[in-house]
Coordinates of C-alpha atoms in Angstrom, one line a residue:
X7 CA -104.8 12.4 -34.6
X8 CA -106.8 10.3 -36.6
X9 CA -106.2 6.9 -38.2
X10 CA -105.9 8.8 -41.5
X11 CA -103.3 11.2 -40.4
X12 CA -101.3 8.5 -38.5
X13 CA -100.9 6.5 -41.8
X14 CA -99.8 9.5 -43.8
X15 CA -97.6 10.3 -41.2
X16 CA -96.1 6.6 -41.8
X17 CA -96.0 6.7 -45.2
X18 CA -94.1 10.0 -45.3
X19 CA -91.5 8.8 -42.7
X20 CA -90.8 5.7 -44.6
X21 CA -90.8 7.6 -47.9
X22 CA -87.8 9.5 -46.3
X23 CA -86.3 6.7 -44.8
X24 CA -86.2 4.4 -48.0
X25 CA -84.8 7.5 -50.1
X26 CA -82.1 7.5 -47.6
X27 CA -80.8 4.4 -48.6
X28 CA -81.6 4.5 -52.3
X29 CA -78.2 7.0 -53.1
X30 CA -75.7 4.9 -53.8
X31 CA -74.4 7.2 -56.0
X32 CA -73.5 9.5 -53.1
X33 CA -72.4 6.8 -51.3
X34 CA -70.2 5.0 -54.0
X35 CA -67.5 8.0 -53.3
X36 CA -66.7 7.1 -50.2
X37 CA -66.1 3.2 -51.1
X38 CA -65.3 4.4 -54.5
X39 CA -61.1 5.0 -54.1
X40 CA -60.4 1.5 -52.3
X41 CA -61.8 -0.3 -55.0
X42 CA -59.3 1.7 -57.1
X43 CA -56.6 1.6 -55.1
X44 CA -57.3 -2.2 -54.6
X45 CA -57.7 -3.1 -58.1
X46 CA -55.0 -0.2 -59.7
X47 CA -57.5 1.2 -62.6
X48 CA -56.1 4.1 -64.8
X49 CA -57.8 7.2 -64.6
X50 CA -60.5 6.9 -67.2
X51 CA -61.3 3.1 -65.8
X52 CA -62.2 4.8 -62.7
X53 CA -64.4 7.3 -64.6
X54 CA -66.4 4.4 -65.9
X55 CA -66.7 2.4 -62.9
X56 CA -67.5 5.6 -60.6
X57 CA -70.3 7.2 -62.7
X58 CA -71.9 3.6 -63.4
X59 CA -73.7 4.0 -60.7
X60 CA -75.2 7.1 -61.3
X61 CA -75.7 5.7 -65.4
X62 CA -78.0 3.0 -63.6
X63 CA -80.1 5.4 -61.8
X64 CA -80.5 7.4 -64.8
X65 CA -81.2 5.1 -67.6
X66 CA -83.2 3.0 -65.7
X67 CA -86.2 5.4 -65.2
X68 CA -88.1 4.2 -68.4
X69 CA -87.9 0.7 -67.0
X70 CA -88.5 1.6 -63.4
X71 CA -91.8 4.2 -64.2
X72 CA -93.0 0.9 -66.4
X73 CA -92.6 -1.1 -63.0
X74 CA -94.3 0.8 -60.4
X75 CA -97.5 1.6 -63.3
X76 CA -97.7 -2.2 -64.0
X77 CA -96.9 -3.9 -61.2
X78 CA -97.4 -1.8 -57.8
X79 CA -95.2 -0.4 -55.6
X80 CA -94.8 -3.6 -53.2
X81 CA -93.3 -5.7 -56.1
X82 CA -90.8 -3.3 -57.5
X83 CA -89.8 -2.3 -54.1
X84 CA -89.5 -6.2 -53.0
X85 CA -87.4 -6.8 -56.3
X86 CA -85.7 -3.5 -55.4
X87 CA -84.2 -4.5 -52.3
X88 CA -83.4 -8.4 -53.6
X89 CA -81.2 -6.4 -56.2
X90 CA -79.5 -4.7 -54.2
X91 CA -78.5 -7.1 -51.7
X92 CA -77.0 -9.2 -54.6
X93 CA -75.2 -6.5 -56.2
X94 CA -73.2 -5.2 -52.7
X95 CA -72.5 -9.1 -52.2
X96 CA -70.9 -9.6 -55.5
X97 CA -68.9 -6.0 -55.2
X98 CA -67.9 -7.0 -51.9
X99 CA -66.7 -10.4 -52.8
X100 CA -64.9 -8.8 -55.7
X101 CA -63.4 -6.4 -53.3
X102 CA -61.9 -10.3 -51.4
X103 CA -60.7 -11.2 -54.6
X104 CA -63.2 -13.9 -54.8
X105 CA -64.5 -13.0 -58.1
X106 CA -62.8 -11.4 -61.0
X107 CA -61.7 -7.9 -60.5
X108 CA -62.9 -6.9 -64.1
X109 CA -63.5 -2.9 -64.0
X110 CA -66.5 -4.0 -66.5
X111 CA -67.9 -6.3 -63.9
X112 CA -67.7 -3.7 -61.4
X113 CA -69.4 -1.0 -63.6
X114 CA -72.1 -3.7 -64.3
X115 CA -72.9 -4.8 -60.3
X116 CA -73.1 -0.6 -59.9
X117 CA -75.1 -0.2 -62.6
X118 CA -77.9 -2.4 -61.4
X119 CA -77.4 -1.8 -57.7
X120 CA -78.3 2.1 -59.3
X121 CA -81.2 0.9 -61.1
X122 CA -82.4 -1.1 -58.3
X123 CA -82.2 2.1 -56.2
X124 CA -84.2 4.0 -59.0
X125 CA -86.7 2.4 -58.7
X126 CA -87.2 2.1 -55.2
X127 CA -86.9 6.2 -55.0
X128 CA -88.9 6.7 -58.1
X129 CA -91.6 5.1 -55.6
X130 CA -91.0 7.2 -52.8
X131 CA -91.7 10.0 -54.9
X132 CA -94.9 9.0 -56.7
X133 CA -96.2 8.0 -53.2
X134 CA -95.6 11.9 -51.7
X135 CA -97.1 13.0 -55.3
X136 CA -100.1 11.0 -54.7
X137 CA -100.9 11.7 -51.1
X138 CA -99.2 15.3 -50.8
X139 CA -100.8 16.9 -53.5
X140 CA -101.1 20.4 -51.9
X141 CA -97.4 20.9 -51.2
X142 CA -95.6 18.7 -54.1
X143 CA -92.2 21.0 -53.4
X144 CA -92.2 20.2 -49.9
X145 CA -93.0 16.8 -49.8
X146 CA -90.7 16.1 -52.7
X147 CA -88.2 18.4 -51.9
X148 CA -87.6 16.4 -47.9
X149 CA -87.7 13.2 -49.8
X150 CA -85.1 14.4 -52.5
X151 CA -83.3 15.8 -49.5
X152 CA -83.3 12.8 -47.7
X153 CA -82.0 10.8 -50.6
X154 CA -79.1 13.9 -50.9
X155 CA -78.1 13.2 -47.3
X156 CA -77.2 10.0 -47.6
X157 CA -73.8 10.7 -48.7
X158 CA -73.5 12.3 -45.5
X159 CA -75.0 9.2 -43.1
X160 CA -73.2 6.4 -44.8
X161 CA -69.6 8.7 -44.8
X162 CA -70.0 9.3 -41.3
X163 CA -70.6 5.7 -40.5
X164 CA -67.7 4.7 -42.4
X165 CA -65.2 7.5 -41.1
X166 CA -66.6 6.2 -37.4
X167 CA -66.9 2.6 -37.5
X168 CA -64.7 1.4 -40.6
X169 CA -61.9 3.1 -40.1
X170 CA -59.0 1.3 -42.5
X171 CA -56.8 -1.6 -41.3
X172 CA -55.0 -4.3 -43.0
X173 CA -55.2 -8.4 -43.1
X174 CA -51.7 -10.2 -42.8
X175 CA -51.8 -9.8 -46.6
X176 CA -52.1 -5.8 -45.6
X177 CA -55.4 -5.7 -47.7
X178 CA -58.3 -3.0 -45.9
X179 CA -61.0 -5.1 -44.8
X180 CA -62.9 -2.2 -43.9
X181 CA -64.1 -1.6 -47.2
X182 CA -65.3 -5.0 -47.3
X183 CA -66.8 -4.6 -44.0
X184 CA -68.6 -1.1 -45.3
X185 CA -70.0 -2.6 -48.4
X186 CA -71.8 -5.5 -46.3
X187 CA -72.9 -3.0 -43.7
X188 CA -75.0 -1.1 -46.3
X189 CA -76.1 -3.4 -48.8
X190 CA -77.9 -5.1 -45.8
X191 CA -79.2 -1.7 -44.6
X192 CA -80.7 -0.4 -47.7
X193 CA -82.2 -4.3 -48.5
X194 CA -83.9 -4.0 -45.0
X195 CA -85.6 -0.6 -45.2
X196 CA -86.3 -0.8 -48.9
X197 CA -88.4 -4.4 -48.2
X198 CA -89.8 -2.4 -45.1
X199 CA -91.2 0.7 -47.5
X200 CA -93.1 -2.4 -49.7
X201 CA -95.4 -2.8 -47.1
X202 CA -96.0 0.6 -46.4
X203 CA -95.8 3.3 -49.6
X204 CA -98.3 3.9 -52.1
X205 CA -101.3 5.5 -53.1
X206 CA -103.3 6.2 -49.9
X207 CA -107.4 6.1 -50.1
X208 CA -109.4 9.1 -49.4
X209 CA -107.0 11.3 -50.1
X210 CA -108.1 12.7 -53.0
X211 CA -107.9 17.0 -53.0
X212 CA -111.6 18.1 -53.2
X213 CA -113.7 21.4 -53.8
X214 CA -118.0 22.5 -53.3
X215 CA -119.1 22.8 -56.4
X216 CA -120.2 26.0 -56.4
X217 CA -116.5 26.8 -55.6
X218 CA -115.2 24.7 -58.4
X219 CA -117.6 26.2 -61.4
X220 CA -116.3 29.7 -62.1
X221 CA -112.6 28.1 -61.6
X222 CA -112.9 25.1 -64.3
X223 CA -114.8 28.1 -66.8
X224 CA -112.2 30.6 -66.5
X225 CA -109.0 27.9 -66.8
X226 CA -111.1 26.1 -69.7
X227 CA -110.8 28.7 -72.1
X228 CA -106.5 29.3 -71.3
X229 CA -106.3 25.4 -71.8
X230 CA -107.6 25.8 -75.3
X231 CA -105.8 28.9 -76.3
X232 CA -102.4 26.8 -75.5
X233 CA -103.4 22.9 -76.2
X234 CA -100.6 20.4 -75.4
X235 CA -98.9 23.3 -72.8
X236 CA -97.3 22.8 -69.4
X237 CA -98.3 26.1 -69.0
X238 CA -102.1 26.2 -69.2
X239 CA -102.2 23.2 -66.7
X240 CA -99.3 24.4 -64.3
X241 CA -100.9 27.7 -63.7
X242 CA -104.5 26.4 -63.1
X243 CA -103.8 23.5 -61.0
X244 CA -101.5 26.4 -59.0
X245 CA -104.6 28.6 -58.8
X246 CA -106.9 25.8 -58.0
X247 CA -104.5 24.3 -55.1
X248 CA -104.4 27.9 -53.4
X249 CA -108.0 28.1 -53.2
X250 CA -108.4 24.9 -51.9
X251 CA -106.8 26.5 -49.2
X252 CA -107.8 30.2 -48.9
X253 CA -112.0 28.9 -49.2
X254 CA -113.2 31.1 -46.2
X255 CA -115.2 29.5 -43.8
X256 CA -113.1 25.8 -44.6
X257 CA -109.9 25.2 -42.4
X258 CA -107.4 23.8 -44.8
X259 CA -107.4 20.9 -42.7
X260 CA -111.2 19.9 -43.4
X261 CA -110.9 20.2 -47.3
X262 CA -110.9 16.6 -47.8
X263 CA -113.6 16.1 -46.3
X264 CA -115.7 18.7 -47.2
X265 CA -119.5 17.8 -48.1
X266 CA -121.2 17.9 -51.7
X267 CA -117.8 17.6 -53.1
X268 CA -116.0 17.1 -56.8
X269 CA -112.5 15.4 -57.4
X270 CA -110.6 17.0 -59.8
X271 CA -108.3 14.0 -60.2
X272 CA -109.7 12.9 -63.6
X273 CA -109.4 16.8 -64.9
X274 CA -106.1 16.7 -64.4
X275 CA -104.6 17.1 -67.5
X276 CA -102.1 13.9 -67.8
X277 CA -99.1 14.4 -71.0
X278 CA -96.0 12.4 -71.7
X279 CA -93.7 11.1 -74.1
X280 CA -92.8 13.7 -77.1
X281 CA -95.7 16.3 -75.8
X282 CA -93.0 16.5 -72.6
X283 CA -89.6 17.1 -74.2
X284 CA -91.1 19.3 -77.2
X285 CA -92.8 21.5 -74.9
X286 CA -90.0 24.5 -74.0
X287 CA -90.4 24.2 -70.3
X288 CA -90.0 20.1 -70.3
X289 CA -87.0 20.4 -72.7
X290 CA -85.4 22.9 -70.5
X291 CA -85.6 21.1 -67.7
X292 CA -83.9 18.1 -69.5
X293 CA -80.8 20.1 -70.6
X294 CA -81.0 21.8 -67.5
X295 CA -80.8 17.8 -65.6
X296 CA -78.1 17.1 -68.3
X297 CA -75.5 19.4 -67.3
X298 CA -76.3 20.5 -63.9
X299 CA -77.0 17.5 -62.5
X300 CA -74.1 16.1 -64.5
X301 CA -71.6 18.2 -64.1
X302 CA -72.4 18.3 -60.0
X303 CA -72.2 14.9 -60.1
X304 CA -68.6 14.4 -61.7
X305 CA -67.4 16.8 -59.0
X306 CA -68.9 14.9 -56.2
X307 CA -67.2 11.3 -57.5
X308 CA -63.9 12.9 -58.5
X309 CA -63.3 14.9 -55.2
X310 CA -61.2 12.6 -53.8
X311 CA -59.0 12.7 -57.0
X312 CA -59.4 17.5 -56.5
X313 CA -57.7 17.1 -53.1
X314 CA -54.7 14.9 -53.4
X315 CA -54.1 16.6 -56.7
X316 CA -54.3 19.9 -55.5
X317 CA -52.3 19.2 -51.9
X318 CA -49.7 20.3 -50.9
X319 CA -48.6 18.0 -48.4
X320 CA -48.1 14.3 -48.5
X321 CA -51.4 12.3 -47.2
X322 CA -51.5 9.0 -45.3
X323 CA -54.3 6.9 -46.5
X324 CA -56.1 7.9 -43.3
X325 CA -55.8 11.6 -43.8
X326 CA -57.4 11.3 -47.5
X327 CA -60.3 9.3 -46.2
X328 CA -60.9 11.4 -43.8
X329 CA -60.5 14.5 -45.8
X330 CA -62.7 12.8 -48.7
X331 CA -65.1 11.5 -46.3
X332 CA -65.5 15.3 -44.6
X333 CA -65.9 17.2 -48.1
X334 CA -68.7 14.7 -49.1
X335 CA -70.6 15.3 -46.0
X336 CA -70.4 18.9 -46.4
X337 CA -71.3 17.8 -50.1
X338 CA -74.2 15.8 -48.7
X339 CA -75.0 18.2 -46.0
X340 CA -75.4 21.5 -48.3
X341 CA -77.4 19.4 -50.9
X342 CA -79.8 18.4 -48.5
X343 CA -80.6 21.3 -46.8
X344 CA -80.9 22.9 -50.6
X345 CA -83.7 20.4 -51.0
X346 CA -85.4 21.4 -47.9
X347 CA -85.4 24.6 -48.3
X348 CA -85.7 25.6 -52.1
X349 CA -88.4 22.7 -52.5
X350 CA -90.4 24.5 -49.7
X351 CA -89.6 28.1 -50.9
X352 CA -91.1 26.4 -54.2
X353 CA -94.1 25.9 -52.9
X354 CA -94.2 29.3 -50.7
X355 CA -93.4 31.1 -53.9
X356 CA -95.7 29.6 -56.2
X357 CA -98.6 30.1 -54.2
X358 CA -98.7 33.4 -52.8
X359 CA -96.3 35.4 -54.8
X360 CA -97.2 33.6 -58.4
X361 CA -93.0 33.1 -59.0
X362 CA -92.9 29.8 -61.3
X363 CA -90.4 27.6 -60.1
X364 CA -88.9 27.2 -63.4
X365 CA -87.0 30.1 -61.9
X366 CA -85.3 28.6 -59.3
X367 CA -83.9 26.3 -62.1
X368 CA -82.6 29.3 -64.2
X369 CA -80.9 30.5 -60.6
X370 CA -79.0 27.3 -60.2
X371 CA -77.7 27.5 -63.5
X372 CA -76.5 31.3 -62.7
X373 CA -74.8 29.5 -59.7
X374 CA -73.3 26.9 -61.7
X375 CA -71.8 28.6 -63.9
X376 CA -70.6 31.1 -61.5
X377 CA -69.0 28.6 -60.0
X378 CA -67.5 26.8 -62.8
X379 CA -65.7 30.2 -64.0
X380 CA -64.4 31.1 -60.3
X381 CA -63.1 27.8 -59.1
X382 CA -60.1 27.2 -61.5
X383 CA -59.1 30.7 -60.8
X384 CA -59.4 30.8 -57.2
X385 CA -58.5 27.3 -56.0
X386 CA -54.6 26.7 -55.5
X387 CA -54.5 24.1 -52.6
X388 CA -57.3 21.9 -51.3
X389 CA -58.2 23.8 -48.4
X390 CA -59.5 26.2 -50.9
X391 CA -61.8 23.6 -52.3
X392 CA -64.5 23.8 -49.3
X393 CA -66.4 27.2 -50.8
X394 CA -67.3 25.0 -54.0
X395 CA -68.5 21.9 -53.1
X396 CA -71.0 24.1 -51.0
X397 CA -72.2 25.9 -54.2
X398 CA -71.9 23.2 -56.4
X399 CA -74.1 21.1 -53.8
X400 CA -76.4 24.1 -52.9
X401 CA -77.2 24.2 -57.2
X402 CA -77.4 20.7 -57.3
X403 CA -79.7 20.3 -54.4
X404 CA -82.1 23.0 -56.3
X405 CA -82.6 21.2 -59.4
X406 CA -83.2 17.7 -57.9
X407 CA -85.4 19.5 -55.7
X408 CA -87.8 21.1 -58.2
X409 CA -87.4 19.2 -61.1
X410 CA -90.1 16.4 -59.9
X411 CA -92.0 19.1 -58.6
X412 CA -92.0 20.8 -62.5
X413 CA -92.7 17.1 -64.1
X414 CA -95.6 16.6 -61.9
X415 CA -97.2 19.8 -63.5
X416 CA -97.6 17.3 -66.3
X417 CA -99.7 14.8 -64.6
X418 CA -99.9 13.0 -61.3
X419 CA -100.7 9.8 -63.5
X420 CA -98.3 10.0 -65.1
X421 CA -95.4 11.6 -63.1
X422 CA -93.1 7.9 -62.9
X423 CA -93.0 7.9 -66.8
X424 CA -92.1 11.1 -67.1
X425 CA -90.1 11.7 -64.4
X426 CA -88.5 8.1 -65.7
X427 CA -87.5 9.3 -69.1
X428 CA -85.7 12.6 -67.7
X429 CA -83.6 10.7 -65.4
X430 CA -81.9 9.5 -68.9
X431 CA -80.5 13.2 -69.4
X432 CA -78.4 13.0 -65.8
X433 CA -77.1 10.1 -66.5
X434 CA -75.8 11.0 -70.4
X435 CA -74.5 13.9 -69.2
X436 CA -72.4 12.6 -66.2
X437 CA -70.9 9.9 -68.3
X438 CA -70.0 13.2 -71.3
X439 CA -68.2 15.0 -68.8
X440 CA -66.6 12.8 -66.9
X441 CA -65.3 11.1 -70.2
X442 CA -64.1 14.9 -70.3
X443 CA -62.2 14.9 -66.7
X444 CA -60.5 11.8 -67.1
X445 CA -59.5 12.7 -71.1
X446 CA -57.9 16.2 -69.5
X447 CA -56.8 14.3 -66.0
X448 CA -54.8 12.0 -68.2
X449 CA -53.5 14.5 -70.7
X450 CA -52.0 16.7 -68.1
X451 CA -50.8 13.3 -66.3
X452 CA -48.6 12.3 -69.2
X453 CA -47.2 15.4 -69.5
X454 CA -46.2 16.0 -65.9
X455 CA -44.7 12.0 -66.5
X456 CA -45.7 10.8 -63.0
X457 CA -48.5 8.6 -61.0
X458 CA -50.5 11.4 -59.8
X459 CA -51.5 14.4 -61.4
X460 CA -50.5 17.5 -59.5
X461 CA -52.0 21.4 -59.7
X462 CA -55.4 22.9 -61.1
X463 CA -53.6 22.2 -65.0
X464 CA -55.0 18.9 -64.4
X465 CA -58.6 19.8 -64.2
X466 CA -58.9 23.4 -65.3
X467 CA -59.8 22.7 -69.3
X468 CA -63.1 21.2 -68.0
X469 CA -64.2 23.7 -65.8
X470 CA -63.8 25.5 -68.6
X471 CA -66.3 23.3 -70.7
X472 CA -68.4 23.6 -67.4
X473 CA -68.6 26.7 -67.8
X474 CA -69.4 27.3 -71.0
X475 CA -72.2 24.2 -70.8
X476 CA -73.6 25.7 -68.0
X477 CA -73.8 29.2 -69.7
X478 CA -75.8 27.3 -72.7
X479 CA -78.0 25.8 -70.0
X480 CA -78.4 29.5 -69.0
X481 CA -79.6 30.7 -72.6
X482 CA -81.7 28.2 -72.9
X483 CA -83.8 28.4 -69.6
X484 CA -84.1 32.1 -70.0
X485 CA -85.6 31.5 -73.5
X486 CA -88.4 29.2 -72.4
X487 CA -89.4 31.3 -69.4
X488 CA -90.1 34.1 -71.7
X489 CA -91.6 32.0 -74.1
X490 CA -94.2 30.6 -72.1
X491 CA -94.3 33.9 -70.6
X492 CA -93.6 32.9 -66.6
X493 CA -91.3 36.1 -66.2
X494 CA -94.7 37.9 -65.2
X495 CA -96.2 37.0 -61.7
X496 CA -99.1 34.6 -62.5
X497 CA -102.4 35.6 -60.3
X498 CA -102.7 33.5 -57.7
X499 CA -106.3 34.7 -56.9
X500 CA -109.6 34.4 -59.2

């Protein structure tokens, strides 16, 4: 193995472990409940502290993408993990009563502890765009599983080695514990990935000339017939990656260095800003982030509220950690492996059976809203609950999976803006629908005249607005693959 190849290896490793610790918003339901227990916030108070997080993440992109262009991916990982560090300290000592237990101030340290994350996996993924070019789903489908798992890691660790106990004021110091344990964690790995991650020389995808002629005519004249389309791009750089691969005589693993050579970095065909969200592929994609991702996401941070709701029996405080703690790393565990595997099957798909993966956002909507429509009729008691956070994580996993892999058909340079700008549609739609859960939570609450909410009557109205959003999502997707006409295999051969 050459020097090359070990420092790819590297950066790919690191890329996986710094996304591992940039998902605080998988994490934040497992520390999530003690902070409400602790501090006694009403229903829609928790709402707003428990998808700050994610709102952080989200509307940060814009300011994160303007980071890593300007300023390099050592900086705005360094100031990365300083934020981060800060923000668990702060929580923590809010958590010991040192500070003011303001929900707001809560909301605010998770905000930025989000945004600080952002930015650190908004890096991870521009580095495996940059130096993985030939398998974008793969390498960005492991890194967004990666980040998915960590709801998984950190919920084990805290079901293993933070188990609750009380102080001789009978407060839980585990939580306390927990929230130091990670906040030095993800501080450590993210300063370790700024000195390792970016941009890696000589790693630039190149074709013989006489190879590269008849492929820049051909896609020259489709460019022009549809100016200012993800489509005329997406389906030449597909065509152009495969036979970077399928050139006989040249082992895929000598292209880069192939003699008498041409980079076809500075054709790439770079769009952003209104060009992006006008174009039907790019605007799908956003609603598609704004209610799948956001609807997934207010399951995953109100789970703990689904099972003692929908119990039967009466739960010590270990028995609902535990049971929290094990549905979030099936949670984490499904979305993963949905990364993995649809981010590869992407790729596998797009090359040699010319499927565009815009499909595989169209079936996760399918799934979605299959799900939304079956789960308030099915689900009496919480051991029925299992099936759907599987299905909800399996469509989650798909679109976080593919979604940077679609943005980068925009452009490589500039994939962090873009992909910045979407991240803005997660986070509005999380915060929309779990205003939703906590307005029908609460409803249903006052009604049954009690502290907890008991029954699927206290969540069924917004599967039901799942389900129709998600249909929506549906109609929408199926009318911008015919539109830019990817229902047909594209030819994945000159």
């Amino acid at each position: 193995m050459n020097n090359r190849n070990i420092i790819l290896a590297a950066s790919f490793l690191t890329a996986l472990l710094v996304a591992n610790v940039s998902g605080p918003q998988y994490v934040y339901p497992t520390f999530g409940p003690s902070l409400a227990n602790r501090f006694h916030w009403s229903s829609i108070e928790n709402s707003v502290v428990g998808t700050s997080v994610f709102v952080g993440v989200s509307f940060s992109g814009p300011l994160c993408a303007y980071l890593v262009e300007n300023y390099g991916f050592r900086i705005t990982l360094t100031i990365s993990a300083l934020i981060t560090s800060i923000c668990t300290f702060l929580l923590s000592a809010t958590y010991q009563d040192r500070l003011p237990s303001s929900y707001l101030l809560c909301a605010f340290y998770l905000v930025c502890m989000g945004a600080s994350s952002a930015a650190a996996y908004i890096c991870t993924l521009d580095s495996q765009a940059y130096n993985f070019k030939l398998y974008r789903g793969m390498s960005m489908g492991l890194t967004s599983a990666s980040l998915g798992i960590s709801g998984l890691v950190f919920s084990q660790i805290n079901d293993k080695l933070f188990k609750p106990k009380g102080d001789q004021d009978g407060h839980d110091n585990s939580t306390f514990e927990f929230l130091i344990f990670f906040g030095c964690t993800a501080a450590a790995v993210t300063f370790l990935g700024s000195f390792i991650l970016g941009p890696i020389e000589h790693t630039k995808h190149e074709l013989p000339l006489a190879e590269q002629q008849p492929l820049v005519a051909s896609n020259s004249a489709n460019y022009a017939s549809t100016a200012g389309s993800v489509y005329s791009f997406s389906t030449s750089s597909t065509q152009y990656e495969e036979e970077v691969q399928d050139v006989k005589g040249v082992p895929s693993k000598n292209v880069i260095n192939y003699p008498k050579n041409i980079q076809i970095e500075d054709e790439e065909t770079n769009l952003s800003g209104l060009t992006v969200f006008l174009d039907p592929v790019g605007f799908s994609l956003c609603l598609s982030l704004f209610i799948i991702l956001g609807l997934g996401y207010v399951y995953l941070t109100n789970v703990g509220g689904l099972l003692i709701s929908l119990s039967t029996d009466h739960l010590t405080p270990n028995e609902t950690q535990h049971l929290r703690n094990l549905h979030i790393s099936i949670f984490s565990v499904s979305n993963c492996v949905s990364r993995a595997v649809f981010g590869t099957l992407s790729d596998i798909f797009q090359r040699r059976i010319g499927i565009h993966r815009m499909w595989f956002i169209w079936f996760a909507a399918v799934g979605l809203m299959t799900s939304m429509v079956c789960l308030p009729i099915s689900v009496s008691s919480d051991k029925d609950l299992m099936t759907y956070s599987v299905t909800i994580a399996i469509v989650y996993g798909i679109v976080f999976a593919i979604a940077p892999a679609i943005i980068s058909e925009f452009g490589i340079k500039t994939f962090a803006r873009n992909w910045g700008w979407m991240l803005c549609a997660p986070a509005i739609g999380s915060q929309l629908f779990n205003l939703v859960f906590g307005i029908v939570y609460d409803r249903e609450l006052s009604r049954q005249g009690g502290q907890v909410c008991h029954g699927m009557a206290c969540f069924r109205n917004t599967f039901i607005i799942g389900a129709i959003a998600a249909g929506l999502c549906l109609f929408i997707i199926t009318a911008a693959i015919y539109r830019k006409g990817i229902y047909r295999f594209q030819s994945t051969s000159n």
